[in-house]
PDB file of C-alpha atoms in Angstrom:
ATOM      1  CA  MET A   1      -3.783 -18.644  -8.301  1.00 55.00           C
ATOM      2  CA  ALA A   2      -0.754 -18.836  -7.825  1.00 70.00           C
ATOM      3  CA  ARG A   3       0.776 -19.819  -4.246  1.00 83.00           C
ATOM      4  CA  ALA A   4       1.999 -17.204  -2.119  1.00 84.00           C
ATOM      5  CA  VAL A   5       5.645 -17.625  -0.855  1.00 90.00           C
ATOM      6  CA  PRO A   6       5.137 -17.536   2.978  1.00 90.00           C
ATOM      7  CA  ALA A   7       8.929 -16.411   3.813  1.00 91.00           C
ATOM      8  CA  VAL A   8       8.131 -13.228   1.219  1.00 94.00           C
ATOM      9  CA  THR A   9       4.290 -12.148   3.252  1.00 94.00           C
ATOM     10  CA  ARG A  10       6.181 -12.818   6.578  1.00 94.00           C
ATOM     11  CA  ALA A  11       8.578 -10.278   5.704  1.00 95.00           C
ATOM     12  CA  LEU A  12       6.153  -7.965   4.222  1.00 95.00           C
ATOM     13  CA  ASP A  13       3.703  -8.190   7.452  1.00 94.00           C
ATOM     14  CA  VAL A  14       7.314  -7.110   9.363  1.00 95.00           C
ATOM     15  CA  LEU A  15       6.610  -3.992   6.834  1.00 95.00           C
ATOM     16  CA  GLU A  16       3.368  -3.121   7.632  1.00 92.00           C
ATOM     17  CA  LEU A  17       3.698  -2.983  10.695  1.00 93.00           C
ATOM     18  CA  PHE A  18       5.602  -0.165  10.450  1.00 91.00           C
ATOM     19  CA  LEU A  19       2.615   2.098   9.074  1.00 84.00           C
ATOM     20  CA  ASP A  20       0.663   2.259  12.399  1.00 82.00           C
ATOM     21  CA  ARG A  21       4.660   2.460  14.369  1.00 86.00           C
ATOM     22  CA  ASN A  22       7.411   4.830  13.820  1.00 90.00           C
ATOM     23  CA  THR A  23       9.767   1.885  15.781  1.00 92.00           C
ATOM     24  CA  LEU A  24      10.003  -1.818  16.721  1.00 93.00           C
ATOM     25  CA  THR A  25      12.144  -4.157  19.077  1.00 94.00           C
ATOM     26  CA  ALA A  26      12.644  -7.897  17.310  1.00 94.00           C
ATOM     27  CA  PRO A  27      10.388  -9.524  20.625  1.00 94.00           C
ATOM     28  CA  GLU A  28       7.389  -7.079  19.520  1.00 95.00           C
ATOM     29  CA  ILE A  29       7.502  -7.997  16.028  1.00 95.00           C
ATOM     30  CA  ALA A  30       7.403 -11.197  17.168  1.00 95.00           C
ATOM     31  CA  GLU A  31       4.628 -10.733  19.426  1.00 94.00           C
ATOM     32  CA  ARG A  32       2.109  -8.562  17.145  1.00 94.00           C
ATOM     33  CA  LEU A  33       2.991 -11.346  13.878  1.00 94.00           C
ATOM     34  CA  LYS A  34       2.414 -14.897  16.748  1.00 94.00           C
ATOM     35  CA  LEU A  35       6.190 -16.009  15.024  1.00 94.00           C
ATOM     36  CA  PRO A  36       8.796 -17.331  16.798  1.00 94.00           C
ATOM     37  CA  ARG A  37      12.108 -15.448  18.175  1.00 93.00           C
ATOM     38  CA  THR A  38      14.285 -17.270  15.584  1.00 94.00           C
ATOM     39  CA  THR A  39      12.558 -16.762  12.634  1.00 94.00           C
ATOM     40  CA  VAL A  40      11.603 -12.640  13.309  1.00 94.00           C
ATOM     41  CA  HIS A  41      15.670 -12.203  13.802  1.00 94.00           C
ATOM     42  CA  GLU A  42      16.679 -13.991  10.490  1.00 95.00           C
ATOM     43  CA  LEU A  43      13.404 -11.368   8.618  1.00 95.00           C
ATOM     44  CA  VAL A  44      14.823  -8.782  10.524  1.00 95.00           C
ATOM     45  CA  ASN A  45      18.767  -9.179   9.545  1.00 94.00           C
ATOM     46  CA  THR A  46      18.071  -9.737   5.855  1.00 96.00           C
ATOM     47  CA  LEU A  47      15.270  -6.723   5.697  1.00 95.00           C
ATOM     48  CA  VAL A  48      18.323  -4.397   7.653  1.00 94.00           C
ATOM     49  CA  ASP A  49      20.663  -5.761   4.904  1.00 94.00           C
ATOM     50  CA  ARG A  50      18.276  -4.762   2.111  1.00 94.00           C
ATOM     51  CA  SER A  51      18.430  -1.082   3.715  1.00 94.00           C
ATOM     52  CA  TYR A  52      14.420  -1.754   3.807  1.00 95.00           C
ATOM     53  CA  LEU A  53      14.742  -1.705   7.881  1.00 95.00           C
ATOM     54  CA  ILE A  54      17.530   0.173  10.269  1.00 94.00           C
ATOM     55  CA  ALA A  55      18.946   0.022  13.184  1.00 89.00           C
ATOM     56  CA  SER A  56      17.323   2.909  15.535  1.00 83.00           C
ATOM     57  CA  GLU A  57      20.432   6.040  15.928  1.00 78.00           C
ATOM     58  CA  SER A  58      18.512   6.254  19.692  1.00 75.00           C
ATOM     59  CA  SER A  59      18.275   2.310  20.404  1.00 76.00           C
ATOM     60  CA  PRO A  60      20.391  -0.233  18.736  1.00 75.00           C
ATOM     61  CA  ILE A  61      17.725  -2.657  19.585  1.00 86.00           C
ATOM     62  CA  ARG A  62      14.862  -1.015  17.722  1.00 92.00           C
ATOM     63  CA  TYR A  63      14.314  -0.704  14.079  1.00 94.00           C
ATOM     64  CA  ARG A  64      12.634   1.993  11.657  1.00 93.00           C
ATOM     65  CA  LEU A  65      11.737   2.240   8.205  1.00 94.00           C
ATOM     66  CA  GLY A  66      14.921   2.119   5.603  1.00 93.00           C
ATOM     67  CA  MET A  67      16.181   4.742   3.362  1.00 92.00           C
ATOM     68  CA  ARG A  68      14.939   1.491   0.829  1.00 92.00           C
ATOM     69  CA  LEU A  69      10.998   2.149   0.916  1.00 91.00           C
ATOM     70  CA  PHE A  70      11.315   5.518   0.308  1.00 87.00           C
ATOM     71  CA  GLN A  71      13.407   4.878  -2.327  1.00 87.00           C
ATOM     72  CA  LEU A  72      10.803   2.885  -3.887  1.00 87.00           C
ATOM     73  CA  GLY A  73       7.611   5.273  -2.303  1.00 79.00           C
ATOM     74  CA  ASN A  74       9.448   7.793  -4.311  1.00 75.00           C
ATOM     75  CA  ARG A  75       9.114   5.930  -7.624  1.00 75.00           C
ATOM     76  CA  PHE A  76       5.583   4.772  -7.238  1.00 69.00           C
ATOM     77  CA  ALA A  77       4.768   8.737  -6.725  1.00 64.00           C
ATOM     78  CA  GLU A  78       6.532   9.758  -9.340  1.00 63.00           C
ATOM     79  CA  GLN A  79       4.551   7.677 -12.253  1.00 60.00           C
ATOM     80  CA  LEU A  80       1.542   8.384 -10.121  1.00 60.00           C
ATOM     81  CA  ASP A  81       0.174  11.562 -11.432  1.00 74.00           C
ATOM     82  CA  LEU A  82      -2.836  11.760  -8.997  1.00 83.00           C
ATOM     83  CA  ALA A  83      -0.567  12.113  -6.569  1.00 82.00           C
ATOM     84  CA  ARG A  84       0.921  15.355  -7.859  1.00 83.00           C
ATOM     85  CA  GLU A  85      -1.754  16.726  -9.182  1.00 89.00           C
ATOM     86  CA  ALA A  86      -3.803  16.061  -5.672  1.00 91.00           C
ATOM     87  CA  GLN A  87      -1.445  17.960  -3.895  1.00 91.00           C
ATOM     88  CA  GLN A  88      -1.859  20.797  -6.310  1.00 92.00           C
ATOM     89  CA  VAL A  89      -5.876  21.116  -6.391  1.00 94.00           C
ATOM     90  CA  ALA A  90      -5.739  20.368  -2.366  1.00 93.00           C
ATOM     91  CA  ALA A  91      -3.626  23.467  -1.457  1.00 94.00           C
ATOM     92  CA  GLU A  92      -6.222  25.548  -4.034  1.00 94.00           C
ATOM     93  CA  VAL A  93      -8.906  24.481  -2.758  1.00 94.00           C
ATOM     94  CA  ALA A  94      -7.426  24.527   0.625  1.00 92.00           C
ATOM     95  CA  GLY A  95      -6.096  28.546   0.069  1.00 90.00           C
ATOM     96  CA  ALA A  96     -10.159  29.369  -0.874  1.00 93.00           C
ATOM     97  CA  CYS A  97     -11.190  27.896   2.072  1.00 91.00           C
ATOM     98  CA  ASP A  98      -8.446  28.827   4.871  1.00 89.00           C
ATOM     99  CA  GLU A  99      -9.794  24.259   5.863  1.00 90.00           C
ATOM    100  CA  THR A 100      -7.541  21.478   5.781  1.00 91.00           C
ATOM    101  CA  VAL A 101      -8.116  19.398   2.509  1.00 94.00           C
ATOM    102  CA  HIS A 102      -7.898  15.942   1.724  1.00 93.00           C
ATOM    103  CA  ILE A 103      -7.720  13.580  -1.565  1.00 95.00           C
ATOM    104  CA  ALA A 104      -7.767   9.906  -0.327  1.00 94.00           C
ATOM    105  CA  VAL A 105      -8.377   6.778  -2.683  1.00 94.00           C
ATOM    106  CA  LEU A 106      -9.465   3.330  -1.459  1.00 94.00           C
ATOM    107  CA  ASP A 107      -7.746   0.808  -0.109  1.00 91.00           C
ATOM    108  CA  GLY A 108      -9.756  -2.258  -0.151  1.00 91.00           C
ATOM    109  CA  ALA A 109     -12.631  -0.967   3.498  1.00 92.00           C
ATOM    110  CA  HIS A 110     -10.089   1.806   4.112  1.00 93.00           C
ATOM    111  CA  VAL A 111      -8.751   5.249   2.965  1.00 93.00           C
ATOM    112  CA  VAL A 112      -5.375   6.602   1.687  1.00 91.00           C
ATOM    113  CA  TYR A 113      -5.011  10.037   2.590  1.00 91.00           C
ATOM    114  CA  VAL A 114      -2.287  10.443  -0.900  1.00 90.00           C
ATOM    115  CA  ALA A 115      -2.635  14.701  -0.091  1.00 90.00           C
ATOM    116  CA  LYS A 116      -3.389  17.000   2.295  1.00 89.00           C
ATOM    117  CA  VAL A 117      -2.765  21.017   3.066  1.00 89.00           C
ATOM    118  CA  ASP A 118      -3.608  22.019   6.187  1.00 86.00           C
ATOM    119  CA  SER A 119      -5.670  25.149   8.098  1.00 81.00           C
ATOM    120  CA  THR A 120      -3.466  28.434   8.878  1.00 80.00           C
ATOM    121  CA  HIS A 121      -6.548  28.386  12.100  1.00 72.00           C
ATOM    122  CA  PRO A 122      -4.900  27.453  15.596  1.00 62.00           C
ATOM    123  CA  VAL A 123      -7.317  24.947  15.607  1.00 49.00           C
ATOM    124  CA  ARG A 124      -7.155  22.011  12.811  1.00 51.00           C
ATOM    125  CA  MET A 125      -7.777  18.368  11.695  1.00 58.00           C
ATOM    126  CA  VAL A 126      -4.440  16.380  12.412  1.00 57.00           C
ATOM    127  CA  SER A 127      -3.757  14.118  10.228  1.00 64.00           C
ATOM    128  CA  ALA A 128      -0.993  13.125   8.018  1.00 67.00           C
ATOM    129  CA  VAL A 129      -0.585  11.475   4.270  1.00 75.00           C
ATOM    130  CA  GLY A 130      -0.078   8.231   3.959  1.00 72.00           C
ATOM    131  CA  ARG A 131      -2.628   7.552   6.591  1.00 82.00           C
ATOM    132  CA  ARG A 132      -4.936   4.887   6.800  1.00 87.00           C
ATOM    133  CA  LEU A 133      -8.842   5.404   7.953  1.00 92.00           C
ATOM    134  CA  PRO A 134     -11.748   2.901   8.164  1.00 94.00           C
ATOM    135  CA  ALA A 135     -13.427   4.141   5.158  1.00 95.00           C
ATOM    136  CA  HIS A 136     -16.894   4.521   6.284  1.00 95.00           C
ATOM    137  CA  CYS A 137     -15.901   6.920   8.986  1.00 95.00           C
ATOM    138  CA  THR A 138     -15.071   9.309   6.729  1.00 95.00           C
ATOM    139  CA  ALA A 139     -16.737  11.013   3.631  1.00 95.00           C
ATOM    140  CA  VAL A 140     -13.890  10.686   1.128  1.00 96.00           C
ATOM    141  CA  GLY A 141     -14.486   6.769   1.835  1.00 96.00           C
ATOM    142  CA  LYS A 142     -18.054   7.109   1.671  1.00 97.00           C
ATOM    143  CA  VAL A 143     -18.104   8.386  -2.033  1.00 96.00           C
ATOM    144  CA  LEU A 144     -15.560   6.142  -3.129  1.00 96.00           C
ATOM    145  CA  LEU A 145     -17.599   2.855  -1.474  1.00 96.00           C
ATOM    146  CA  ALA A 146     -20.950   5.046  -2.783  1.00 95.00           C
ATOM    147  CA  ALA A 147     -18.740   4.236  -6.706  1.00 93.00           C
ATOM    148  CA  LEU A 148     -19.006   0.277  -5.595  1.00 93.00           C
ATOM    149  CA  SER A 149     -20.761  -2.294  -7.554  1.00 90.00           C
ATOM    150  CA  THR A 150     -23.171  -3.978  -4.877  1.00 91.00           C
ATOM    151  CA  GLU A 151     -20.760  -7.045  -5.256  1.00 91.00           C
ATOM    152  CA  ALA A 152     -17.511  -5.317  -4.341  1.00 93.00           C
ATOM    153  CA  LEU A 153     -19.310  -3.471  -1.461  1.00 92.00           C
ATOM    154  CA  GLU A 154     -20.899  -6.401  -0.225  1.00 91.00           C
ATOM    155  CA  ALA A 155     -17.577  -8.347  -0.072  1.00 91.00           C
ATOM    156  CA  ARG A 156     -15.929  -5.175   1.878  1.00 92.00           C
ATOM    157  CA  TYR A 157     -18.966  -5.180   4.310  1.00 92.00           C
ATOM    158  CA  PRO A 158     -21.098  -8.938   4.649  1.00 89.00           C
ATOM    159  CA  PRO A 159     -24.241  -8.753   5.329  1.00 86.00           C
ATOM    160  CA  GLY A 160     -24.605  -8.997   9.478  1.00 83.00           C
ATOM    161  CA  GLN A 161     -21.146  -7.734   9.941  1.00 87.00           C
ATOM    162  CA  THR A 162     -20.737  -5.414  12.621  1.00 92.00           C
ATOM    163  CA  LEU A 163     -18.489  -2.445  11.761  1.00 93.00           C
ATOM    164  CA  PRO A 164     -15.221  -0.654  13.453  1.00 93.00           C
ATOM    165  CA  ALA A 165     -16.807   2.695  14.969  1.00 94.00           C
ATOM    166  CA  MET A 166     -13.642   5.989  15.839  1.00 93.00           C
ATOM    167  CA  THR A 167     -16.680   7.985  17.292  1.00 94.00           C
ATOM    168  CA  PRO A 168     -20.461   7.618  19.009  1.00 95.00           C
ATOM    169  CA  ASN A 169     -21.553   8.864  15.837  1.00 95.00           C
ATOM    170  CA  SER A 170     -19.677   6.698  13.731  1.00 95.00           C
ATOM    171  CA  VAL A 171     -22.160   4.229  11.431  1.00 94.00           C
ATOM    172  CA  THR A 172     -21.242   0.283  12.793  1.00 94.00           C
ATOM    173  CA  SER A 173     -24.232  -1.582  10.290  1.00 92.00           C
ATOM    174  CA  PRO A 174     -24.201  -2.446   6.508  1.00 92.00           C
ATOM    175  CA  ALA A 175     -27.551  -1.698   6.451  1.00 92.00           C
ATOM    176  CA  ARG A 176     -27.450   1.892   7.546  1.00 94.00           C
ATOM    177  CA  LEU A 177     -23.988   2.072   5.701  1.00 95.00           C
ATOM    178  CA  ARG A 178     -26.154   1.680   2.830  1.00 94.00           C
ATOM    179  CA  ALA A 179     -29.048   3.665   3.207  1.00 95.00           C
ATOM    180  CA  VAL A 180     -25.940   5.947   3.934  1.00 95.00           C
ATOM    181  CA  LEU A 181     -24.487   5.014   0.529  1.00 95.00           C
ATOM    182  CA  SER A 182     -28.123   5.854  -1.335  1.00 93.00           C
ATOM    183  CA  GLU A 183     -28.203   9.091  -0.173  1.00 93.00           C
ATOM    184  CA  VAL A 184     -24.172  10.563  -1.381  1.00 94.00           C
ATOM    185  CA  ARG A 185     -25.203   8.705  -5.178  1.00 93.00           C
ATOM    186  CA  ALA A 186     -28.446  11.271  -5.103  1.00 91.00           C
ATOM    187  CA  GLN A 187     -26.650  14.083  -3.504  1.00 91.00           C
ATOM    188  CA  GLY A 188     -23.428  13.713  -5.457  1.00 91.00           C
ATOM    189  CA  VAL A 189     -21.516  14.454  -1.898  1.00 94.00           C
ATOM    190  CA  SER A 190     -21.126  13.165   1.075  1.00 96.00           C
ATOM    191  CA  TYR A 191     -20.357  13.850   4.854  1.00 95.00           C
ATOM    192  CA  ASP A 192     -18.699  12.957   7.825  1.00 94.00           C
ATOM    193  CA  ASN A 193     -20.832  14.117  10.374  1.00 93.00           C
ATOM    194  CA  CYS A 194     -18.124  13.697  13.527  1.00 94.00           C
ATOM    195  CA  GLU A 195     -17.879   9.806  12.599  1.00 94.00           C
ATOM    196  CA  SER A 196     -14.197  10.157  12.379  1.00 92.00           C
ATOM    197  CA  ASN A 197     -13.066  12.254  14.713  1.00 91.00           C
ATOM    198  CA  ASP A 198     -15.699  13.554  17.313  1.00 91.00           C
ATOM    199  CA  ALA A 199     -14.643  17.528  17.296  1.00 90.00           C
ATOM    200  CA  VAL A 200     -14.712  17.568  12.863  1.00 91.00           C
ATOM    201  CA  ARG A 201     -17.010  18.003  10.271  1.00 94.00           C
ATOM    202  CA  CYS A 202     -16.310  16.896   6.625  1.00 94.00           C
ATOM    203  CA  VAL A 203     -17.625  17.030   2.912  1.00 96.00           C
ATOM    204  CA  GLY A 204     -16.844  15.221   0.292  1.00 95.00           C
ATOM    205  CA  ALA A 205     -17.162  14.743  -3.512  1.00 95.00           C
ATOM    206  CA  PRO A 206     -16.021  12.521  -6.027  1.00 95.00           C
ATOM    207  CA  VAL A 207     -12.621  12.466  -8.092  1.00 94.00           C
ATOM    208  CA  ALA A 208     -13.112  10.523 -11.930  1.00 92.00           C
ATOM    209  CA  ASP A 209     -10.197  10.428 -14.647  1.00 87.00           C
ATOM    210  CA  HIS A 210     -10.430  10.301 -18.169  1.00 80.00           C
ATOM    211  CA  SER A 211     -12.557   7.191 -17.835  1.00 82.00           C
ATOM    212  CA  GLY A 212     -15.272   8.251 -15.704  1.00 87.00           C
ATOM    213  CA  ALA A 213     -14.227   6.346 -13.024  1.00 89.00           C
ATOM    214  CA  VAL A 214     -14.109   7.379  -9.772  1.00 93.00           C
ATOM    215  CA  VAL A 215     -10.579   7.129  -8.678  1.00 91.00           C
ATOM    216  CA  ALA A 216     -10.609   9.285  -5.587  1.00 94.00           C
ATOM    217  CA  ALA A 217     -12.046  12.103  -3.454  1.00 95.00           C
ATOM    218  CA  ILE A 218     -11.670  15.356  -2.030  1.00 96.00           C
ATOM    219  CA  SER A 219     -12.687  16.390   1.619  1.00 95.00           C
ATOM    220  CA  ILE A 220     -12.548  19.839   3.054  1.00 95.00           C
ATOM    221  CA  SER A 221     -12.172  18.625   7.152  1.00 92.00           C
ATOM    222  CA  VAL A 222     -13.383  22.016   9.679  1.00 92.00           C
ATOM    223  CA  PRO A 223     -13.328  22.022  13.511  1.00 92.00           C
ATOM    224  CA  ILE A 224     -17.189  22.217  14.677  1.00 92.00           C
ATOM    225  CA  ILE A 225     -16.702  25.298  16.284  1.00 91.00           C
ATOM    226  CA  ARG A 226     -16.509  26.465  12.856  1.00 90.00           C
ATOM    227  CA  TRP A 227     -19.089  24.482  11.086  1.00 89.00           C
ATOM    228  CA  SER A 228     -22.300  26.828  10.542  1.00 90.00           C
ATOM    229  CA  PRO A 229     -25.037  25.573   7.697  1.00 87.00           C
ATOM    230  CA  GLU A 230     -24.135  28.965   5.941  1.00 88.00           C
ATOM    231  CA  ARG A 231     -20.618  27.779   5.470  1.00 89.00           C
ATOM    232  CA  GLU A 232     -21.133  24.139   4.700  1.00 91.00           C
ATOM    233  CA  LYS A 233     -23.059  25.569   1.364  1.00 92.00           C
ATOM    234  CA  GLU A 234     -19.784  27.410   0.698  1.00 91.00           C
ATOM    235  CA  TRP A 235     -17.477  24.088   1.849  1.00 92.00           C
ATOM    236  CA  THR A 236     -19.633  22.107  -0.466  1.00 94.00           C
ATOM    237  CA  SER A 237     -20.120  24.347  -3.793  1.00 93.00           C
ATOM    238  CA  LEU A 238     -16.039  24.319  -2.679  1.00 94.00           C
ATOM    239  CA  VAL A 239     -15.310  20.683  -2.883  1.00 94.00           C
ATOM    240  CA  ARG A 240     -17.193  19.541  -5.753  1.00 94.00           C
ATOM    241  CA  ALA A 241     -15.375  22.351  -7.948  1.00 94.00           C
ATOM    242  CA  GLY A 242     -12.039  21.019  -6.807  1.00 94.00           C
ATOM    243  CA  ALA A 243     -13.292  17.642  -7.566  1.00 94.00           C
ATOM    244  CA  LEU A 244     -13.774  19.114 -10.499  1.00 93.00           C
ATOM    245  CA  THR A 245     -10.565  20.701 -11.271  1.00 93.00           C
ATOM    246  CA  LEU A 246      -8.565  17.469  -9.901  1.00 93.00           C
ATOM    247  CA  SER A 247     -10.651  15.171 -12.346  1.00 92.00           C
ATOM    248  CA  HIS A 248      -9.979  17.313 -15.469  1.00 90.00           C
ATOM    249  CA  ARG A 249      -6.069  17.128 -14.718  1.00 88.00           C
ATOM    250  CA  LEU A 250      -6.378  13.277 -14.901  1.00 86.00           C
ATOM    251  CA  GLY A 251      -8.210  13.926 -18.184  1.00 81.00           C
ATOM    252  CA  TYR A 252     -11.815  13.946 -17.072  1.00 85.00           C
ATOM    253  CA  SER A 253     -13.866  15.586 -19.912  1.00 76.00           C
ATOM    254  CA  GLY A 254     -17.588  15.778 -18.559  1.00 72.00           C
ATOM    255  CA  SER A 255     -19.146  18.549 -15.929  1.00 64.00           C
ATOM    256  CA  SER A 256     -19.600  18.126 -12.252  1.00 59.00           C
ATOM    257  CA  ASP A 257     -23.390  16.747 -12.775  1.00 57.00           C
ATOM    258  CA  ALA A 258     -21.208  14.193 -14.948  1.00 50.00           C
ATOM    259  CA  ILE A 259     -19.646  12.558 -12.334  1.00 60.00           C
ATOM    260  CA  GLY A 260     -22.645  10.439 -11.357  1.00 53.00           C
ATOM    261  CA  LEU A 261     -22.011   8.059  -8.749  1.00 56.00           C
ATOM    262  CA  GLU A 262     -25.896   6.269  -9.523  1.00 45.00           C
ATOM    263  CA  ARG A 263     -23.935   5.359 -12.863  1.00 46.00           C
ATOM    264  CA  LEU A 264     -20.522   4.522 -11.139  1.00 46.00           C
ATOM    265  CA  ALA A 265     -22.117   2.152  -9.013  1.00 41.00           C
ATOM    266  CA  VAL A 266     -22.383  -0.047 -11.690  1.00 37.00           C
ATOM    267  CA  SER A 267     -19.742  -0.097 -13.724  1.00 37.00           C
ATOM    268  CA  SER A 268     -17.228   0.851 -11.287  1.00 38.00           C
ATOM    269  CA  ALA A 269     -14.613  -1.678 -10.840  1.00 34.00           C
ATOM    270  CA  GLY A 270     -14.386  -1.574  -7.304  1.00 34.00           C
TER     271      GLY A 270
END
């Protein structure tokens, strides 16, 4: 394994702090990364010089992400068919049910939303494209985790580890998570029963690419005040259909039933 360059690693650590915050000062960065202030000032000045960070207009001592990252992100999105196709399919599914639709990919033990379309209802889920959430707490995450091999799953959730909870309903035991994922593989869909938001339930389904591998997941998120057994069946059918539509746009040629998580759990690279 090649040796990581410490200065590059620290610069990336600085940038990644902005995933959860809009602005930060140099002292705040130093405190969060446990780095000397002189080192942080050098890193920040270099990132500002290269337009990866810019000083906030409202406060020159605070920094926010710069234009260079926007340019790189757009360049990445141009090459990623999934992001473009996902937004179109999310809009179609949301138009059919008038509930919030998310499409996400797996990033380690988290999911990252790559597409989202809101409900028009005044009461709806608050989220955003680019947001990261613990995979085991979400419907999209459970679908993606269910497609992993046993080895890939255990690397993310070692036995005996306590998993972080987002609500009192969140799964916190690796053993319980494995049982839940077994159910997901058997059903072909997953559910978030107020596990990421105690006022929202979700149903999710897997999205496959041309090779048949699960590469994303789509979900419909509904406030519990609008959730009912009858509508659950409707939303489950709709999310399956949306997952198949997106899969076909990514080159998948099989049927919805053929997106078998039991098979993909063995063949997926994770």
